[in-house]
């Protein structure tokens, strides 16, 4: 029996992410992605759909917002003075950054616009509220290196530390 995607395995795959019939992100034609299954490194709906699949499987997986990047929760983008961010930080649209809320708790936000002395941030992921379609090809499955289990994520196709 071929090896199957299961918790604690490193999965090597190509994927294309589409929303609104447009490709948003793709590894096809480039380097494949490696991830540690069962450790929350993918959106929940995709990870669930990949469980039990075998090497060579090609799939189209539809993921509803609740199992993707979530429903839209926030109030939309809010302006923040540029001076609130480190001077050397290169702020780009779509970039996730961590800020602290009024209680000092870290919160992930996304940059939606940089204009003059203002940076617009949003609490919602740019793909929140959207149905996602993943075209996936499973290329390989392997046991994780001890450091990958310790860190909770894959260190690339060969298990070497890349960050």
PDB file of C-alpha atoms in Angstrom:
ATOM      1  CA  UNK A   1       0.000   0.000   0.000  1.00  0.00           C
ATOM      2  CA  UNK A   2       1.319   3.443  -0.888  1.00  0.00           C
ATOM      3  CA  UNK A   3       2.274   5.784   1.907  1.00  0.00           C
ATOM      4  CA  UNK A   4      -0.568   8.077   2.946  1.00  0.00           C
ATOM      5  CA  UNK A   5      -0.769  11.618   4.241  1.00  0.00           C
ATOM      6  CA  UNK A   6      -1.176  11.376   8.019  1.00  0.00           C
ATOM      7  CA  UNK A   7      -0.425  13.384  11.131  1.00  0.00           C
ATOM      8  CA  UNK A   8       3.278  13.783  11.794  1.00  0.00           C
ATOM      9  CA  UNK A   9       4.369  13.191   8.175  1.00  0.00           C
ATOM     10  CA  UNK A  10       6.067  15.760   5.949  1.00  0.00           C
ATOM     11  CA  UNK A  11       4.159  16.159   2.695  1.00  0.00           C
ATOM     12  CA  UNK A  12       5.773  17.551  -0.455  1.00  0.00           C
ATOM     13  CA  UNK A  13       3.256  19.030  -2.870  1.00  0.00           C
ATOM     14  CA  UNK A  14       2.527  21.497  -5.610  1.00  0.00           C
ATOM     15  CA  UNK A  15      -0.575  23.622  -5.269  1.00  0.00           C
ATOM     16  CA  UNK A  16      -2.404  26.463  -6.934  1.00  0.00           C
ATOM     17  CA  UNK A  17      -4.788  28.551  -4.836  1.00  0.00           C
ATOM     18  CA  UNK A  18      -7.682  30.146  -6.682  1.00  0.00           C
ATOM     19  CA  UNK A  19     -10.396  32.472  -5.477  1.00  0.00           C
ATOM     20  CA  UNK A  20     -12.984  34.195  -7.642  1.00  0.00           C
ATOM     21  CA  UNK A  21     -11.618  32.080 -10.554  1.00  0.00           C
ATOM     22  CA  UNK A  22      -8.209  33.788 -10.318  1.00  0.00           C
ATOM     23  CA  UNK A  23      -4.953  32.091  -9.321  1.00  0.00           C
ATOM     24  CA  UNK A  24      -3.735  33.893  -6.199  1.00  0.00           C
ATOM     25  CA  UNK A  25      -0.707  31.720  -5.438  1.00  0.00           C
ATOM     26  CA  UNK A  26       0.958  28.742  -7.131  1.00  0.00           C
ATOM     27  CA  UNK A  27       4.027  26.547  -6.732  1.00  0.00           C
ATOM     28  CA  UNK A  28       3.542  24.812 -10.108  1.00  0.00           C
ATOM     29  CA  UNK A  29       6.484  25.707 -12.327  1.00  0.00           C
ATOM     30  CA  UNK A  30       8.592  26.447  -9.239  1.00  0.00           C
ATOM     31  CA  UNK A  31       9.712  24.729  -6.065  1.00  0.00           C
ATOM     32  CA  UNK A  32       7.157  22.500  -4.348  1.00  0.00           C
ATOM     33  CA  UNK A  33       5.974  23.205  -0.822  1.00  0.00           C
ATOM     34  CA  UNK A  34       6.738  20.935   2.137  1.00  0.00           C
ATOM     35  CA  UNK A  35       4.562  21.001   5.237  1.00  0.00           C
ATOM     36  CA  UNK A  36       4.189  18.976   8.437  1.00  0.00           C
ATOM     37  CA  UNK A  37       0.719  17.404   8.397  1.00  0.00           C
ATOM     38  CA  UNK A  38      -1.467  17.770  11.470  1.00  0.00           C
ATOM     39  CA  UNK A  39       0.384  20.767  12.894  1.00  0.00           C
ATOM     40  CA  UNK A  40      -1.908  23.534  11.639  1.00  0.00           C
ATOM     41  CA  UNK A  41       0.446  24.740   8.894  1.00  0.00           C
ATOM     42  CA  UNK A  42      -2.341  24.794   6.277  1.00  0.00           C
ATOM     43  CA  UNK A  43      -5.873  26.146   6.386  1.00  0.00           C
ATOM     44  CA  UNK A  44      -8.007  23.534   8.205  1.00  0.00           C
ATOM     45  CA  UNK A  45     -10.188  22.585   5.220  1.00  0.00           C
ATOM     46  CA  UNK A  46      -7.180  21.811   3.023  1.00  0.00           C
ATOM     47  CA  UNK A  47      -5.347  19.836   5.692  1.00  0.00           C
ATOM     48  CA  UNK A  48      -8.466  17.744   6.413  1.00  0.00           C
ATOM     49  CA  UNK A  49      -9.024  17.024   2.700  1.00  0.00           C
ATOM     50  CA  UNK A  50      -5.407  15.848   2.268  1.00  0.00           C
ATOM     51  CA  UNK A  51      -5.564  13.296   5.118  1.00  0.00           C
ATOM     52  CA  UNK A  52      -5.349   9.734   3.810  1.00  0.00           C
ATOM     53  CA  UNK A  53      -4.312  10.758   0.272  1.00  0.00           C
ATOM     54  CA  UNK A  54      -1.409   9.034  -1.482  1.00  0.00           C
ATOM     55  CA  UNK A  55       1.636  10.169  -3.448  1.00  0.00           C
ATOM     56  CA  UNK A  56       0.639  10.967  -7.018  1.00  0.00           C
ATOM     57  CA  UNK A  57      -2.863  12.146  -6.103  1.00  0.00           C
ATOM     58  CA  UNK A  58      -4.100  15.189  -8.025  1.00  0.00           C
ATOM     59  CA  UNK A  59      -7.025  16.912  -6.386  1.00  0.00           C
ATOM     60  CA  UNK A  60      -9.271  19.933  -6.639  1.00  0.00           C
ATOM     61  CA  UNK A  61     -10.346  20.905  -3.135  1.00  0.00           C
ATOM     62  CA  UNK A  62     -12.959  23.545  -2.358  1.00  0.00           C
ATOM     63  CA  UNK A  63     -12.700  25.153   1.061  1.00  0.00           C
ATOM     64  CA  UNK A  64     -15.469  27.273   2.582  1.00  0.00           C
ATOM     65  CA  UNK A  65     -14.414  30.486   4.394  1.00  0.00           C
ATOM     66  CA  UNK A  66     -14.927  29.006   7.880  1.00  0.00           C
ATOM     67  CA  UNK A  67     -12.385  26.255   7.057  1.00  0.00           C
ATOM     68  CA  UNK A  68     -10.115  28.608   5.116  1.00  0.00           C
ATOM     69  CA  UNK A  69      -9.025  32.035   6.329  1.00  0.00           C
ATOM     70  CA  UNK A  70     -12.247  32.570   8.286  1.00  0.00           C
ATOM     71  CA  UNK A  71     -15.237  34.807   7.794  1.00  0.00           C
ATOM     72  CA  UNK A  72     -14.712  38.559   7.719  1.00  0.00           C
ATOM     73  CA  UNK A  73     -14.751  39.716  11.349  1.00  0.00           C
ATOM     74  CA  UNK A  74     -13.260  43.160  11.485  1.00  0.00           C
ATOM     75  CA  UNK A  75     -14.411  46.634  10.719  1.00  0.00           C
ATOM     76  CA  UNK A  76     -12.297  46.909   7.590  1.00  0.00           C
ATOM     77  CA  UNK A  77      -8.986  48.671   7.153  1.00  0.00           C
ATOM     78  CA  UNK A  78      -7.877  51.245   9.720  1.00  0.00           C
ATOM     79  CA  UNK A  79      -5.203  53.932   9.247  1.00  0.00           C
ATOM     80  CA  UNK A  80      -2.184  53.913  11.547  1.00  0.00           C
ATOM     81  CA  UNK A  81       0.589  56.542  11.464  1.00  0.00           C
ATOM     82  CA  UNK A  82       3.692  55.216   9.661  1.00  0.00           C
ATOM     83  CA  UNK A  83       5.825  56.355  12.611  1.00  0.00           C
ATOM     84  CA  UNK A  84       4.218  53.577  14.723  1.00  0.00           C
ATOM     85  CA  UNK A  85       6.250  51.010  12.746  1.00  0.00           C
ATOM     86  CA  UNK A  86      10.045  50.564  12.776  1.00  0.00           C
ATOM     87  CA  UNK A  87      11.699  52.898  10.242  1.00  0.00           C
ATOM     88  CA  UNK A  88      13.574  50.047   8.551  1.00  0.00           C
ATOM     89  CA  UNK A  89      10.429  47.923   8.116  1.00  0.00           C
ATOM     90  CA  UNK A  90       9.529  47.745   4.422  1.00  0.00           C
ATOM     91  CA  UNK A  91       5.738  47.769   4.558  1.00  0.00           C
ATOM     92  CA  UNK A  92       4.055  46.171   1.548  1.00  0.00           C
ATOM     93  CA  UNK A  93       0.404  45.593   0.686  1.00  0.00           C
ATOM     94  CA  UNK A  94      -0.667  42.081   1.695  1.00  0.00           C
ATOM     95  CA  UNK A  95       2.143  41.747   4.224  1.00  0.00           C
ATOM     96  CA  UNK A  96       1.221  40.219   7.594  1.00  0.00           C
ATOM     97  CA  UNK A  97       2.665  41.984  10.628  1.00  0.00           C
ATOM     98  CA  UNK A  98       2.292  41.522  14.345  1.00  0.00           C
ATOM     99  CA  UNK A  99       1.245  44.462  16.477  1.00  0.00           C
ATOM    100  CA  UNK A 100       0.203  44.727  20.114  1.00  0.00           C
ATOM    101  CA  UNK A 101      -3.333  45.675  21.068  1.00  0.00           C
ATOM    102  CA  UNK A 102      -4.140  48.104  23.886  1.00  0.00           C
ATOM    103  CA  UNK A 103      -3.656  45.297  26.443  1.00  0.00           C
ATOM    104  CA  UNK A 104      -0.232  44.427  25.004  1.00  0.00           C
ATOM    105  CA  UNK A 105      -1.436  41.180  23.412  1.00  0.00           C
ATOM    106  CA  UNK A 106       0.176  40.349  20.034  1.00  0.00           C
ATOM    107  CA  UNK A 107      -2.303  40.527  17.140  1.00  0.00           C
ATOM    108  CA  UNK A 108      -1.662  39.631  13.492  1.00  0.00           C
ATOM    109  CA  UNK A 109      -2.844  42.231  10.978  1.00  0.00           C
ATOM    110  CA  UNK A 110      -2.405  42.718   7.236  1.00  0.00           C
ATOM    111  CA  UNK A 111      -1.223  45.829   5.422  1.00  0.00           C
ATOM    112  CA  UNK A 112      -3.851  46.915   2.880  1.00  0.00           C
ATOM    113  CA  UNK A 113      -2.456  50.289   1.789  1.00  0.00           C
ATOM    114  CA  UNK A 114       0.626  52.455   2.363  1.00  0.00           C
ATOM    115  CA  UNK A 115       0.028  56.101   1.517  1.00  0.00           C
ATOM    116  CA  UNK A 116       2.163  58.996   2.661  1.00  0.00           C
ATOM    117  CA  UNK A 117       2.399  59.016   6.451  1.00  0.00           C
ATOM    118  CA  UNK A 118      -0.431  56.471   6.866  1.00  0.00           C
ATOM    119  CA  UNK A 119      -0.413  52.673   6.811  1.00  0.00           C
ATOM    120  CA  UNK A 120      -3.789  50.968   6.490  1.00  0.00           C
ATOM    121  CA  UNK A 121      -4.111  47.691   8.390  1.00  0.00           C
ATOM    122  CA  UNK A 122      -6.894  45.118   8.582  1.00  0.00           C
ATOM    123  CA  UNK A 123      -7.513  42.447  11.214  1.00  0.00           C
ATOM    124  CA  UNK A 124      -8.896  40.111   8.541  1.00  0.00           C
ATOM    125  CA  UNK A 125      -6.668  38.029   6.272  1.00  0.00           C
ATOM    126  CA  UNK A 126      -6.983  39.309   2.669  1.00  0.00           C
ATOM    127  CA  UNK A 127      -8.736  36.038   1.731  1.00  0.00           C
ATOM    128  CA  UNK A 128     -11.140  36.027   4.710  1.00  0.00           C
ATOM    129  CA  UNK A 129     -14.739  35.499   3.655  1.00  0.00           C
ATOM    130  CA  UNK A 130     -13.753  33.890   0.339  1.00  0.00           C
ATOM    131  CA  UNK A 131     -14.282  30.352  -0.916  1.00  0.00           C
ATOM    132  CA  UNK A 132     -10.897  28.884  -1.821  1.00  0.00           C
ATOM    133  CA  UNK A 133     -10.123  26.314  -4.507  1.00  0.00           C
ATOM    134  CA  UNK A 134      -6.851  24.408  -4.260  1.00  0.00           C
ATOM    135  CA  UNK A 135      -5.445  22.356  -7.140  1.00  0.00           C
ATOM    136  CA  UNK A 136      -3.018  19.982  -5.433  1.00  0.00           C
ATOM    137  CA  UNK A 137      -0.528  17.346  -6.572  1.00  0.00           C
ATOM    138  CA  UNK A 138       1.059  15.233  -3.824  1.00  0.00           C
ATOM    139  CA  UNK A 139       4.681  14.580  -4.805  1.00  0.00           C
ATOM    140  CA  UNK A 140       6.098  12.840  -1.755  1.00  0.00           C
ATOM    141  CA  UNK A 141       5.619  11.858   1.865  1.00  0.00           C
ATOM    142  CA  UNK A 142       8.432  11.341   4.363  1.00  0.00           C
ATOM    143  CA  UNK A 143       9.089  11.043   8.063  1.00  0.00           C
ATOM    144  CA  UNK A 144      10.020  14.345   9.708  1.00  0.00           C
ATOM    145  CA  UNK A 145      13.441  15.190  11.074  1.00  0.00           C
ATOM    146  CA  UNK A 146      13.470  15.576  14.892  1.00  0.00           C
ATOM    147  CA  UNK A 147      13.990  19.342  14.527  1.00  0.00           C
ATOM    148  CA  UNK A 148      10.906  19.610  12.300  1.00  0.00           C
ATOM    149  CA  UNK A 149       8.740  17.939  14.944  1.00  0.00           C
ATOM    150  CA  UNK A 150      10.267  20.164  17.602  1.00  0.00           C
ATOM    151  CA  UNK A 151       9.568  23.326  15.565  1.00  0.00           C
ATOM    152  CA  UNK A 152       6.141  22.152  14.353  1.00  0.00           C
ATOM    153  CA  UNK A 153       6.843  22.730  10.658  1.00  0.00           C
ATOM    154  CA  UNK A 154       8.785  21.264   7.723  1.00  0.00           C
ATOM    155  CA  UNK A 155      12.232  22.597   6.866  1.00  0.00           C
ATOM    156  CA  UNK A 156      11.895  22.177   3.123  1.00  0.00           C
ATOM    157  CA  UNK A 157      11.766  19.181   0.795  1.00  0.00           C
ATOM    158  CA  UNK A 158      14.872  17.525   2.254  1.00  0.00           C
ATOM    159  CA  UNK A 159      14.336  18.418   5.918  1.00  0.00           C
ATOM    160  CA  UNK A 160      17.224  20.872   6.016  1.00  0.00           C
ATOM    161  CA  UNK A 161      16.794  24.001   8.101  1.00  0.00           C
ATOM    162  CA  UNK A 162      15.899  26.885   5.764  1.00  0.00           C
ATOM    163  CA  UNK A 163      14.819  29.764   8.023  1.00  0.00           C
TER     164      UNK A 163
END
